[in-house]
Short mmCIF file of C-alpha atoms in Angstrom, two decimals:
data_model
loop_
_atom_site.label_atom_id
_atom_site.label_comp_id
_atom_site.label_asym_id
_atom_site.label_seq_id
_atom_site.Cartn_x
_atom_site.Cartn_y
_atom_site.Cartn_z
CA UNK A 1 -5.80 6.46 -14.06
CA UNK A 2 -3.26 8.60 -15.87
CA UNK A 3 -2.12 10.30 -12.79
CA UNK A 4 -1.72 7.41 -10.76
CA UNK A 5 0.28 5.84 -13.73
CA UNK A 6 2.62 8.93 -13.40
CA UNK A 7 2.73 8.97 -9.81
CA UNK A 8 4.22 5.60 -10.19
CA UNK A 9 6.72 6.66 -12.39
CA UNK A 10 7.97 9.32 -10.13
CA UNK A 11 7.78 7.03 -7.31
CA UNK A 12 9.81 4.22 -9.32
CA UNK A 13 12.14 7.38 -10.50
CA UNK A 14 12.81 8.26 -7.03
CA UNK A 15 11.26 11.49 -7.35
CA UNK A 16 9.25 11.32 -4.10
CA UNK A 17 7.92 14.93 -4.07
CA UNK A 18 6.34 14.91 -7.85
CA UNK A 19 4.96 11.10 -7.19
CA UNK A 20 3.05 12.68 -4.16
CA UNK A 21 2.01 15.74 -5.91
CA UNK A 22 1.03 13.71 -8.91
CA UNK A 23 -1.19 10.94 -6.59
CA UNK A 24 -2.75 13.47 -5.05
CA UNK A 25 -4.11 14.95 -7.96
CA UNK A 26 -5.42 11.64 -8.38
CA UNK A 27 -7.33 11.13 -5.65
CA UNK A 28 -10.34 13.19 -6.04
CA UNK A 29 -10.73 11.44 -9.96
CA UNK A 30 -10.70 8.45 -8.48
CA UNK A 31 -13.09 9.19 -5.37
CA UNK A 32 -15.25 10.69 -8.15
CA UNK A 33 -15.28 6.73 -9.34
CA UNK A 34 -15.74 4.97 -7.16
CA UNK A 35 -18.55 7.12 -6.11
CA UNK A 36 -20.30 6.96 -9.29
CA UNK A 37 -20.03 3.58 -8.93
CA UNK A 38 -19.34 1.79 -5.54
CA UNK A 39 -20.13 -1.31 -6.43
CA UNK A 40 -16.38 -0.99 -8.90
CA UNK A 41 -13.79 -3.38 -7.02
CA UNK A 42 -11.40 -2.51 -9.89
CA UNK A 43 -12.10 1.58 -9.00
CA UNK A 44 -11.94 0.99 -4.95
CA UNK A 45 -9.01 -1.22 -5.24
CA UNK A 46 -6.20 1.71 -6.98
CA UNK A 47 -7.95 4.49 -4.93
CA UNK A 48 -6.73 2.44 -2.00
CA UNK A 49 -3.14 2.08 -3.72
CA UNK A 50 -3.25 5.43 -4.38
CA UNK A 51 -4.26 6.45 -0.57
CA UNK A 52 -1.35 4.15 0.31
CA UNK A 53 1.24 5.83 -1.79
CA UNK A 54 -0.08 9.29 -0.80
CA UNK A 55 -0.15 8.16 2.75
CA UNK A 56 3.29 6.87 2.63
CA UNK A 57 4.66 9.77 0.51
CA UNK A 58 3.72 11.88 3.46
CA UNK A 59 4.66 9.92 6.42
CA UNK A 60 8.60 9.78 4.43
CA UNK A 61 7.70 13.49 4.10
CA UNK A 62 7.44 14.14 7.68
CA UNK A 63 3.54 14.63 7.47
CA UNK A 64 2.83 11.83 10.03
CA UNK A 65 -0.54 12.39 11.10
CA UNK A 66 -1.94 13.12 7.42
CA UNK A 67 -0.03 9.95 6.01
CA UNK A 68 -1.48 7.66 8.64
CA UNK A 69 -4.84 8.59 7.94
CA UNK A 70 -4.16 8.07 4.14
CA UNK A 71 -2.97 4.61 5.26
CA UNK A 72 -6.28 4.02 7.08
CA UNK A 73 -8.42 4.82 4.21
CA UNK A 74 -6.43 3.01 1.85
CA UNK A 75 -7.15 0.10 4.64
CA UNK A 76 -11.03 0.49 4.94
CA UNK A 77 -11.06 0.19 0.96
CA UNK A 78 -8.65 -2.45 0.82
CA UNK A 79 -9.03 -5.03 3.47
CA UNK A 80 -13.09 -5.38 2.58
CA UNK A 81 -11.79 -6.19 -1.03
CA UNK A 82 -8.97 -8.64 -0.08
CA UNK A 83 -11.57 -10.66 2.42
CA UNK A 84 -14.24 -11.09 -0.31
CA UNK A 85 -12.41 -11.57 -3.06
CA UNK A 86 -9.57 -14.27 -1.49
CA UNK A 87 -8.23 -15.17 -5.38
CA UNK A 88 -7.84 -11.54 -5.93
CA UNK A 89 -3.41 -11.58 -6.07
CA UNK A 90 -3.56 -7.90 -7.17
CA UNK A 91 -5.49 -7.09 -4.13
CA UNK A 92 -3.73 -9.05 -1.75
CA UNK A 93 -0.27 -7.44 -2.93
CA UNK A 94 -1.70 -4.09 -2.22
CA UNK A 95 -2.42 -5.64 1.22
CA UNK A 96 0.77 -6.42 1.86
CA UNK A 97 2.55 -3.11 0.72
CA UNK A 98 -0.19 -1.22 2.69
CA UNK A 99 1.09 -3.19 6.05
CA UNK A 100 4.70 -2.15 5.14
CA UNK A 101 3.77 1.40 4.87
CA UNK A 102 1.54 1.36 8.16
CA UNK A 103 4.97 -0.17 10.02
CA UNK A 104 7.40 2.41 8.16
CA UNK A 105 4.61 4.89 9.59
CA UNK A 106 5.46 3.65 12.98
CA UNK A 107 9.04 3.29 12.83
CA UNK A 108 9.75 5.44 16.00
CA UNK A 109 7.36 2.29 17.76
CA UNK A 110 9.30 -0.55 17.01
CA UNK A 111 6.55 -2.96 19.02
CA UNK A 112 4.03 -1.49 16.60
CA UNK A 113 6.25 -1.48 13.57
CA UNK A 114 7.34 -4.94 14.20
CA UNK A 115 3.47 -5.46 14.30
CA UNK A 116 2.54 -4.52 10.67
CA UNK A 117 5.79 -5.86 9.17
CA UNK A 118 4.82 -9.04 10.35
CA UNK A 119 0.96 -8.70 9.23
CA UNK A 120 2.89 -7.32 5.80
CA UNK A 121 5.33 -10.91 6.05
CA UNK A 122 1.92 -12.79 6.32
CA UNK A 123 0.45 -11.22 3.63
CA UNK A 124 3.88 -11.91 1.23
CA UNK A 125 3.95 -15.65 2.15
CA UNK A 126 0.06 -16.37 2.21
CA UNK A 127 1.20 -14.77 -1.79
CA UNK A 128 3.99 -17.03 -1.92
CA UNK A 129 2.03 -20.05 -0.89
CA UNK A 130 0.00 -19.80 -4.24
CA UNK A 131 2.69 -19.32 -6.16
CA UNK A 132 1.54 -16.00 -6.70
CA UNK A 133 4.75 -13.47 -5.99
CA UNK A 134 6.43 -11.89 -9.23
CA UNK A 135 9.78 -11.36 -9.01
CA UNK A 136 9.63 -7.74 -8.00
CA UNK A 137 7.12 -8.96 -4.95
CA UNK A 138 9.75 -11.61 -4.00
CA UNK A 139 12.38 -8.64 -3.49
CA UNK A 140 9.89 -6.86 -1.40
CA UNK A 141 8.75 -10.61 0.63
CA UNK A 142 12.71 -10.53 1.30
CA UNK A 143 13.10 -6.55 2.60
CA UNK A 144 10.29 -7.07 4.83
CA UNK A 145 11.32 -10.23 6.08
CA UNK A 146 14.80 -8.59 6.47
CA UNK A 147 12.73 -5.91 8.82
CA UNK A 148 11.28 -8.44 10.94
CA UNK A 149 14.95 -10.23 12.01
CA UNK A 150 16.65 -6.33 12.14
CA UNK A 151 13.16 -5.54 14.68
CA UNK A 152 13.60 -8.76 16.66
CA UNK A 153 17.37 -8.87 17.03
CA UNK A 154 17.72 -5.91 18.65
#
């Protein structure tokens, strides 16, 4: 967990390189897990949010094709764990970052970009509609929702 901890730093720090060095060195610990034990929603759920920051860090990196299948994984992990567990706010967060990512992965398609910022908008508000968005979530409910009327208007 410690290097996904730091990888978040880095990320937070702006440091973009050493957060997706650092989250890659996390990935095979955490693989190593959830593999031991698959049945660990806890385990499954921050190797998907580390395959989404990975998979992002390299799409922003130019490494398209290896960041979008990052972004895949990170959804086969996540969307399983967001659909049976429908209280779980951490889970439907990650949902709703991961969507973000897949439309900044698409940004030269803006049909298919608009597409996941909108499934990433859902996500935000169904969040919102519990009264479940911290205030840092709110900012990001607000710079997707800014990407939706930027996609549309044009």
């Amino acid at each position: 967990y410690t290097h996904a901890s730091m990888g978040a730093f880095y990320e937070w720090s702006g440091d973009t390189k050493a957060a997706l060095e650092t989250y890659s060195r996390a990935l095979p610990i955490l693989e190593s897990l959830v593999a031991a034990d698959p049945r660990n929603a806890d385990a499954r759920l921050l190797l998907a949010e580390t395959c989404n920051s990975v998979g992002y860090g390299q799409v922003i990196a130019g490494v398209a094709a290896a960041g979008l299948a990052n972004l895949e994984r990170a959804r086969a992990l996540l969307e399983p764990i967001a659909v049976s567990d429908a209280a779980n706010v951490r889970a439907a967060l990650a949902l709703a970052r991961l969507y973000e990512s897949f439309g900044a992965a698409h940004a030269g398609n803006r049909a298919e970009a608009l597409r996941w910022y909108r499934k990433s908008e859902a996500a935000y508000l169904g969040l919102r509609s519990r009264d479940a968005l911290d205030p840092q979530a709110a900012g990001e409910l607000e710079a997707v929702a800014a990407k939706v009327a930027a996609a549309t208007a044009n």
